Short mmCIF file of N, CA, C and O in Angstrom, two decimals:
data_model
loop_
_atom_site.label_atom_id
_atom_site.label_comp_id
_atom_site.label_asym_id
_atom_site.label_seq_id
_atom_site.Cartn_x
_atom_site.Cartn_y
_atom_site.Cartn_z
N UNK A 1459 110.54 102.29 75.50
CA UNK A 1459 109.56 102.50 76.54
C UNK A 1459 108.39 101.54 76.31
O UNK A 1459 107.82 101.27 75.25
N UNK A 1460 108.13 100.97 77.83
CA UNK A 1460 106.83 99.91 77.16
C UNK A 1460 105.74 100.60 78.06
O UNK A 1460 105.87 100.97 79.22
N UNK A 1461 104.67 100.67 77.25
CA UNK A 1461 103.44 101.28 77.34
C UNK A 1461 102.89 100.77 78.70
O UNK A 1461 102.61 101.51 79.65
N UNK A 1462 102.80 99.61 78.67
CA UNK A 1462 102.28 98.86 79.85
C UNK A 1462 102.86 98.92 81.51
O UNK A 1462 102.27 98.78 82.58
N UNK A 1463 104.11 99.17 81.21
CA UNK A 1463 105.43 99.41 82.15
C UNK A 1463 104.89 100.89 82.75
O UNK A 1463 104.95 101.08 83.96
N UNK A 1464 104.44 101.76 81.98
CA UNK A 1464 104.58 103.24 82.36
C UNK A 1464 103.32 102.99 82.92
O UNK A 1464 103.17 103.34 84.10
N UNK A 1465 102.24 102.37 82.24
CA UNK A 1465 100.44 102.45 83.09
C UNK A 1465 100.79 101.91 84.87
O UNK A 1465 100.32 102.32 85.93
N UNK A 1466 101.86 100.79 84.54
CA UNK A 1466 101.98 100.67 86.24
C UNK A 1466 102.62 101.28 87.11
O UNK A 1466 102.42 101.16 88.32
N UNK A 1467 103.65 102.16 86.48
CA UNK A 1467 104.10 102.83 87.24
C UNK A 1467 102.98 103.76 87.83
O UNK A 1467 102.83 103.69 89.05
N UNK A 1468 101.98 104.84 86.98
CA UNK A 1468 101.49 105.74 87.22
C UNK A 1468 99.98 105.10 87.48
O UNK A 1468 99.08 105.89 87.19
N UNK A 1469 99.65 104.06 87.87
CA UNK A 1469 97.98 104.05 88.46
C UNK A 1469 98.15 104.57 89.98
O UNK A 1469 97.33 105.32 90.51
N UNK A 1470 99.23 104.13 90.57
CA UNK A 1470 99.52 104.70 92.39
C UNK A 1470 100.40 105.62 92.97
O UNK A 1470 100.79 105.90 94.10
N UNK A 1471 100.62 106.05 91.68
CA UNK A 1471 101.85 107.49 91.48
C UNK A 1471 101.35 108.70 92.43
O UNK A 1471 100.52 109.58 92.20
N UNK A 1472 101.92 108.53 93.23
CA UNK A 1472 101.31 110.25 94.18
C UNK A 1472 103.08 111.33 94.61
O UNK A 1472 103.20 112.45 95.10
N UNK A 1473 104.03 110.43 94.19
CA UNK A 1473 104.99 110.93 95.04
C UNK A 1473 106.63 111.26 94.23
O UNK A 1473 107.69 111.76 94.59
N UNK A 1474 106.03 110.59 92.80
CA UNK A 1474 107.14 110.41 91.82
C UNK A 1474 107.36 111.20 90.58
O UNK A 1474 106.25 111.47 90.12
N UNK A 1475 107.94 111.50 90.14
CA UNK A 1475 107.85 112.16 88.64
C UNK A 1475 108.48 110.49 87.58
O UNK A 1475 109.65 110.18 87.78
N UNK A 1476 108.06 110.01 87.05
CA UNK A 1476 108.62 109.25 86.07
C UNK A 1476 109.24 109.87 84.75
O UNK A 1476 108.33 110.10 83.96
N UNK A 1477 110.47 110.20 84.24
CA UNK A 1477 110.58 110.65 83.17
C UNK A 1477 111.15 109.48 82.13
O UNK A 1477 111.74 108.48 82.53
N UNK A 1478 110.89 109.78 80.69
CA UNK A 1478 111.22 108.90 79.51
C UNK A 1478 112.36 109.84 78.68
O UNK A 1478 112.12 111.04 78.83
N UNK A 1479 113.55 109.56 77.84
CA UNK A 1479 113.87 110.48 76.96
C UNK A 1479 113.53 109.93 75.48
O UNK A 1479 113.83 108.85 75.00
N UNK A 1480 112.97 110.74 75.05
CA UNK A 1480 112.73 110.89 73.63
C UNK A 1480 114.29 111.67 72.50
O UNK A 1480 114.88 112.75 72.42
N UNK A 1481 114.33 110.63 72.01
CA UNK A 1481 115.29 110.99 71.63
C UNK A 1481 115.33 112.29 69.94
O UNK A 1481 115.95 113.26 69.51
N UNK A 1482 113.94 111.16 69.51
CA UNK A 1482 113.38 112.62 68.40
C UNK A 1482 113.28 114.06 68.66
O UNK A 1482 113.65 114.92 67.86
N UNK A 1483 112.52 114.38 70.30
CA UNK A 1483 112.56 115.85 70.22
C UNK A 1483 113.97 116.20 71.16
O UNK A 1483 114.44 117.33 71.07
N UNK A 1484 114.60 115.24 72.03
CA UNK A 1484 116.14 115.29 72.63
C UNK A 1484 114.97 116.05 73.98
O UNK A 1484 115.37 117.06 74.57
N UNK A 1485 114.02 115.63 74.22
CA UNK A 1485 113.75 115.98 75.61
C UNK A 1485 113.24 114.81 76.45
O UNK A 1485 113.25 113.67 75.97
N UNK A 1486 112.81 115.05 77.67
CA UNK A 1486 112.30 113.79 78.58
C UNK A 1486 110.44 114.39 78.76
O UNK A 1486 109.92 115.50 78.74
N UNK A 1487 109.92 112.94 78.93
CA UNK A 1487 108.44 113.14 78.69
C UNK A 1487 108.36 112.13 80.55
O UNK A 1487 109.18 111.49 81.21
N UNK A 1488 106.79 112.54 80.73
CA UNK A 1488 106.70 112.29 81.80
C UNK A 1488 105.10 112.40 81.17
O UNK A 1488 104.61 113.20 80.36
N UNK A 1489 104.41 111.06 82.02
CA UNK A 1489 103.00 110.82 81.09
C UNK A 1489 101.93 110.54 82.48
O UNK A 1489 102.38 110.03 83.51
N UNK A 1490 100.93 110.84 82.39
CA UNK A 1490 99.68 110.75 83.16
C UNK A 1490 100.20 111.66 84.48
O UNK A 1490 100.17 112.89 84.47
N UNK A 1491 100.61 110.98 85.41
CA UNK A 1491 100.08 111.45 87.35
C UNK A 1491 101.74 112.27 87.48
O UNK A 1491 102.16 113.19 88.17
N UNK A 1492 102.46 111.24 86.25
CA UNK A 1492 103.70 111.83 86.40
C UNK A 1492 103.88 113.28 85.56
O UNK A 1492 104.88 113.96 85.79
N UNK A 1493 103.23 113.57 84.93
CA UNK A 1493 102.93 114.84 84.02
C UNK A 1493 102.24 115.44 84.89
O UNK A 1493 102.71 116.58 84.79
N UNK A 1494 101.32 115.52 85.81
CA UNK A 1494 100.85 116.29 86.49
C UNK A 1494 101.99 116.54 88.03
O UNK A 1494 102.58 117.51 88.51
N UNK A 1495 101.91 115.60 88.27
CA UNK A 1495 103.68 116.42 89.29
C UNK A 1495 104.43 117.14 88.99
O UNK A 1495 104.94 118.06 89.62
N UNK A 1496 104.65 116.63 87.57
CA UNK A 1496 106.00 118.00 86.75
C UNK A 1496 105.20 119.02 87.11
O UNK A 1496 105.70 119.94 87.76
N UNK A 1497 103.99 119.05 86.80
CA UNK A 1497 103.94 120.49 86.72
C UNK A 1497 103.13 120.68 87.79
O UNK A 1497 102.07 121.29 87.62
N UNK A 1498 103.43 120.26 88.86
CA UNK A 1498 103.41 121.03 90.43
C UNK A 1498 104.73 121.47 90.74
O UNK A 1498 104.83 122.27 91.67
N UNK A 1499 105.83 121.09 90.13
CA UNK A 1499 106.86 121.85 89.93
C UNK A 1499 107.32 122.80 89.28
O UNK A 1499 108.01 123.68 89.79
N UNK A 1500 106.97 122.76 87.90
CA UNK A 1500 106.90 123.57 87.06
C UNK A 1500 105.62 124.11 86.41
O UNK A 1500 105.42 123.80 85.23
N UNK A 1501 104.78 124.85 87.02
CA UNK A 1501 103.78 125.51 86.21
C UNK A 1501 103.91 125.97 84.59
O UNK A 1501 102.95 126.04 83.83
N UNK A 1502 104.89 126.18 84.34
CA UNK A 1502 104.76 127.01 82.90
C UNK A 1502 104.75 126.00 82.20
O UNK A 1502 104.71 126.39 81.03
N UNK A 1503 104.78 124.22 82.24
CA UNK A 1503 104.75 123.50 81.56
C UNK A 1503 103.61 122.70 80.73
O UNK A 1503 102.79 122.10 81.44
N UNK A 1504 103.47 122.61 79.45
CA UNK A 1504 102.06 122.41 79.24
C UNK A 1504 102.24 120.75 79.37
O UNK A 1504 103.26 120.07 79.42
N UNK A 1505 100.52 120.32 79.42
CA UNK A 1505 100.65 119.17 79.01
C UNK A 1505 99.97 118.69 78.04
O UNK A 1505 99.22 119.64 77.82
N UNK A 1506 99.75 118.04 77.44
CA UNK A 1506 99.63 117.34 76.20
C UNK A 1506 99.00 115.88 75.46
O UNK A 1506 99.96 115.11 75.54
N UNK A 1507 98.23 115.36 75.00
CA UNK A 1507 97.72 114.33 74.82
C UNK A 1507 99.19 113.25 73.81
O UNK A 1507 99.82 113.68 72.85
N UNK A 1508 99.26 112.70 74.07
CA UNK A 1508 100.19 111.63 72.92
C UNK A 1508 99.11 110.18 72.60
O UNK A 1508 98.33 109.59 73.35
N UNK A 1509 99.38 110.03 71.53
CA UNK A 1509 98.47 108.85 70.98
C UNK A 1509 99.42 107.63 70.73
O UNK A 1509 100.23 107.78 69.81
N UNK A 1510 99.42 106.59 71.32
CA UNK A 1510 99.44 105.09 70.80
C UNK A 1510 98.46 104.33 70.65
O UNK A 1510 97.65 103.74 71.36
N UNK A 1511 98.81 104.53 68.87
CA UNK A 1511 98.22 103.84 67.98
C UNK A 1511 98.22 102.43 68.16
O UNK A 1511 97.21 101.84 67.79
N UNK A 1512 98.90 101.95 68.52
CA UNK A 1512 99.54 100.68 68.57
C UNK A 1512 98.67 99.87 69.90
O UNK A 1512 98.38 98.67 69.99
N UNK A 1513 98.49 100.63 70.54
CA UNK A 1513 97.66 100.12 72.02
C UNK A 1513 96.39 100.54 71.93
O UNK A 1513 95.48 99.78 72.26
N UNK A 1514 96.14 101.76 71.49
CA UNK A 1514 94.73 101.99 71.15
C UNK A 1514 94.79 102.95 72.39
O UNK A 1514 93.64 102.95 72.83
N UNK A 1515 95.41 103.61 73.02
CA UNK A 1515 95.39 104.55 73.98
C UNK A 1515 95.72 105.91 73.61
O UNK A 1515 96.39 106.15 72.61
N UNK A 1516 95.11 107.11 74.64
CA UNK A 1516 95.91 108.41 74.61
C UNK A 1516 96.23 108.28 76.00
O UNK A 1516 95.60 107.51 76.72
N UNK A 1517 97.32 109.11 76.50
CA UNK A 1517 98.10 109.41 77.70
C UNK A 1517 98.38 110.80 77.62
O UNK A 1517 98.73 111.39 76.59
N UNK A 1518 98.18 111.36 78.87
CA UNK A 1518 98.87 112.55 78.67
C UNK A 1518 100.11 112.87 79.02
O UNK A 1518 100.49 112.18 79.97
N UNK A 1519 100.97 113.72 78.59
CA UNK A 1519 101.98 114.17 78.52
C UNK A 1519 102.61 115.17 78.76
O UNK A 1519 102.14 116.09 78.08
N UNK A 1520 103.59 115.57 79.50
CA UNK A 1520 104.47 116.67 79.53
C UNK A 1520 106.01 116.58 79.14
O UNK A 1520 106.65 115.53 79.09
N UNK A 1521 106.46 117.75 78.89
CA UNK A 1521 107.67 117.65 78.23
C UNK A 1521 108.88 118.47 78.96
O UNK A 1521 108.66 119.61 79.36
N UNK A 1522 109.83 118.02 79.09
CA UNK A 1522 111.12 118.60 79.49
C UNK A 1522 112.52 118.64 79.36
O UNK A 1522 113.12 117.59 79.59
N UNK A 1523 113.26 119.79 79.00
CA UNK A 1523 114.42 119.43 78.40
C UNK A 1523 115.30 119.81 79.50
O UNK A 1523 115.16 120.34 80.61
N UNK A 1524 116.45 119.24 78.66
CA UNK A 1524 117.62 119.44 79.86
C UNK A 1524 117.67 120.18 80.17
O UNK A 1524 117.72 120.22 81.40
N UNK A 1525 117.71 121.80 79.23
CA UNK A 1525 118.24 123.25 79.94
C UNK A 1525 116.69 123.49 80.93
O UNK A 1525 116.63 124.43 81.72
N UNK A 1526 115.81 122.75 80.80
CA UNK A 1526 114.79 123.18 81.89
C UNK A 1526 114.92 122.38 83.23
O UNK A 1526 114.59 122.88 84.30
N UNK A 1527 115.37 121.26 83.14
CA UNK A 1527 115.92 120.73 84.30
C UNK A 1527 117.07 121.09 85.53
O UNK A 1527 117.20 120.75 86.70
N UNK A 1528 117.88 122.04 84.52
CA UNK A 1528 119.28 122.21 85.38
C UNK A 1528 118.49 123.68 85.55
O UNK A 1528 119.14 124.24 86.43
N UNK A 1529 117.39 124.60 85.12
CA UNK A 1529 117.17 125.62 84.98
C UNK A 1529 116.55 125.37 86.77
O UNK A 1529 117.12 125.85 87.75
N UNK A 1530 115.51 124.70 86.81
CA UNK A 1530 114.65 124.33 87.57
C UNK A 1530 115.72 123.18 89.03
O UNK A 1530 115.25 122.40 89.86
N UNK A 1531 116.81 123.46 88.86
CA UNK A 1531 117.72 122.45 89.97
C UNK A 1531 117.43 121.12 90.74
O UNK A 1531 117.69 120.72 91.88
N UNK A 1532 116.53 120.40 89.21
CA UNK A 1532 115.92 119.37 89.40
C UNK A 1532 117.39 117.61 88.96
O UNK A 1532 117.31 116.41 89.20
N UNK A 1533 118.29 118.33 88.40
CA UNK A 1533 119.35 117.41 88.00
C UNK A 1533 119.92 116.55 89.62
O UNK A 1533 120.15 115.34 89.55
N UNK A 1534 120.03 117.01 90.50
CA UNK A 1534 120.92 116.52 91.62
C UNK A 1534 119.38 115.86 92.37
O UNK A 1534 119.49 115.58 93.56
N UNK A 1535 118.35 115.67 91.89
CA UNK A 1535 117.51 114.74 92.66
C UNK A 1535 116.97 113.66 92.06
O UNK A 1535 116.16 112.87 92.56
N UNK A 1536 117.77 113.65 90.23
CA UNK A 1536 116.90 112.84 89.51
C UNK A 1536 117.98 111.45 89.78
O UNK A 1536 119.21 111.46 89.89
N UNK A 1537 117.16 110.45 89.83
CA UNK A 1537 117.97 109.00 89.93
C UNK A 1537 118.11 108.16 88.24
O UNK A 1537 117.11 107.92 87.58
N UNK A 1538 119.01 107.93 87.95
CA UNK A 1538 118.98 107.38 86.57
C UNK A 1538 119.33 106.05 86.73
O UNK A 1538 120.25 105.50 87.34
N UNK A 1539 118.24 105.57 85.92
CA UNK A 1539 117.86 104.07 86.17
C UNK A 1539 118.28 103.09 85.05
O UNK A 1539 118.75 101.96 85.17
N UNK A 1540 117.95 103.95 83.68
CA UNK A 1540 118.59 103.56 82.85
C UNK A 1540 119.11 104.68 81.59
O UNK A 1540 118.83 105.86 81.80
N UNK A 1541 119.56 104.47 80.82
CA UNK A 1541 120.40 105.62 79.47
C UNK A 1541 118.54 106.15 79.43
O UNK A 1541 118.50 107.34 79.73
N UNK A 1542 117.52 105.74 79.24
CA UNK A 1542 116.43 106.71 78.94
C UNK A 1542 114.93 106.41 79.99
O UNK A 1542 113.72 106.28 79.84
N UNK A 1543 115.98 106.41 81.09
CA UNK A 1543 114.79 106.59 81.95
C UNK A 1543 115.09 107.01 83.28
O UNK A 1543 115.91 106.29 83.86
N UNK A 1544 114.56 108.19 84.07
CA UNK A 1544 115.24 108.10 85.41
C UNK A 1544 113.69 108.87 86.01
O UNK A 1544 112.76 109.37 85.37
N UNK A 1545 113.94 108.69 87.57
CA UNK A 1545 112.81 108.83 88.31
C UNK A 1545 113.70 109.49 89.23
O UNK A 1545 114.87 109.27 89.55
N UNK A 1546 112.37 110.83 89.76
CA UNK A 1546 112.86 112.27 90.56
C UNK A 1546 111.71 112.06 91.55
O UNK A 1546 110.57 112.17 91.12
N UNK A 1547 111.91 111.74 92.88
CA UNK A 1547 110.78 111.45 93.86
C UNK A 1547 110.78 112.70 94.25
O UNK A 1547 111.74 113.46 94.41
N UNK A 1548 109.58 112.89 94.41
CA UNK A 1548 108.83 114.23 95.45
C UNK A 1548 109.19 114.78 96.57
O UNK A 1548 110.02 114.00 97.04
N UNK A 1549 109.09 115.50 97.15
CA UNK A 1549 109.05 116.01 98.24
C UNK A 1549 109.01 117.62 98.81
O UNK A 1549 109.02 118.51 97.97
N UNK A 1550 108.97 117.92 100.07
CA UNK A 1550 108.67 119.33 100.36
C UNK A 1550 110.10 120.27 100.06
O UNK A 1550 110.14 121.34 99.45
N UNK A 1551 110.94 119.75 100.52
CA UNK A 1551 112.20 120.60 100.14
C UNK A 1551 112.67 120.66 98.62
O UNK A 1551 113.31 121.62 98.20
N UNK A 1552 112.32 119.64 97.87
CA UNK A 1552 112.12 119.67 96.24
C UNK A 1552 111.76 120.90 95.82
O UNK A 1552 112.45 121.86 95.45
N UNK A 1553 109.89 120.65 96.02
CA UNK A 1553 108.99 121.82 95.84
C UNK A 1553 109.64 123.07 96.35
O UNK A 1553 109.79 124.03 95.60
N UNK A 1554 109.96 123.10 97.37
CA UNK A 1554 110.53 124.72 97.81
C UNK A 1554 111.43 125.43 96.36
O UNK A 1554 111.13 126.25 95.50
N UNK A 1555 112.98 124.39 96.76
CA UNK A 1555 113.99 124.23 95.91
C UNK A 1555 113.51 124.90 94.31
O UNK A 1555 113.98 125.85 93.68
N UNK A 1556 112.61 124.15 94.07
CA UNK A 1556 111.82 124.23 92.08
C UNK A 1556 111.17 125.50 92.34
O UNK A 1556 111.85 126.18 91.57
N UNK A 1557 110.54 126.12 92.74
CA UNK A 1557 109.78 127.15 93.11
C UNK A 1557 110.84 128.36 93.22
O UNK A 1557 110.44 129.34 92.59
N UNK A 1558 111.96 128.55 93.77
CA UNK A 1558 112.78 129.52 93.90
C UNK A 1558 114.06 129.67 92.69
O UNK A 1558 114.88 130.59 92.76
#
């Protein structure tokens, strides 16, 4: 994941969830505008500060695992872009869908 890659995705982010997989905790992270969409989908999800050291930044963060994805019937809208990265665009029938 490149740090810089994710800041552009999420400065004009209103409509996307961006997720990353982490393979240390085996879940997918979703950072800044995209962490706050998750959890217009998922309320019970916290979010979280992560630090790169390396850039000199914090970002915030949310976290999600698979059994919360297929829990939440978010699998059949996510697009996979690459082995650790896929993007789940927004929308009203989504929100309904995640909510029930």
């Amino acid at each position: 994941m490149n740090i810089e890659d994710v800041l552009k995705k999420e400065v004009c982010n209103d409509d996307h969830i961006h997720l990353y997989y982490c393979a240390v905790k085996k879940c997918w992270k979703a950072y800044e505008q995209s962490a706050i969409n998750l959890l217009e989908l998922i309320p019970d999800l916290n979010i979280q500060d992560e630090i790169f050291e390396d850039h000199h930044i914090r970002l915030r963060c949310a976290l999600i695992t698979k059994e919360q994805i297929e829990c939440y019937k978010l699998s059949h809208a996510l697009t996979l872009l690459s082995e650790e990265y896929v993007e789940l665009q927004l929308n009203k029938s989504l929100m309904k869908e995640a909510l029930y």
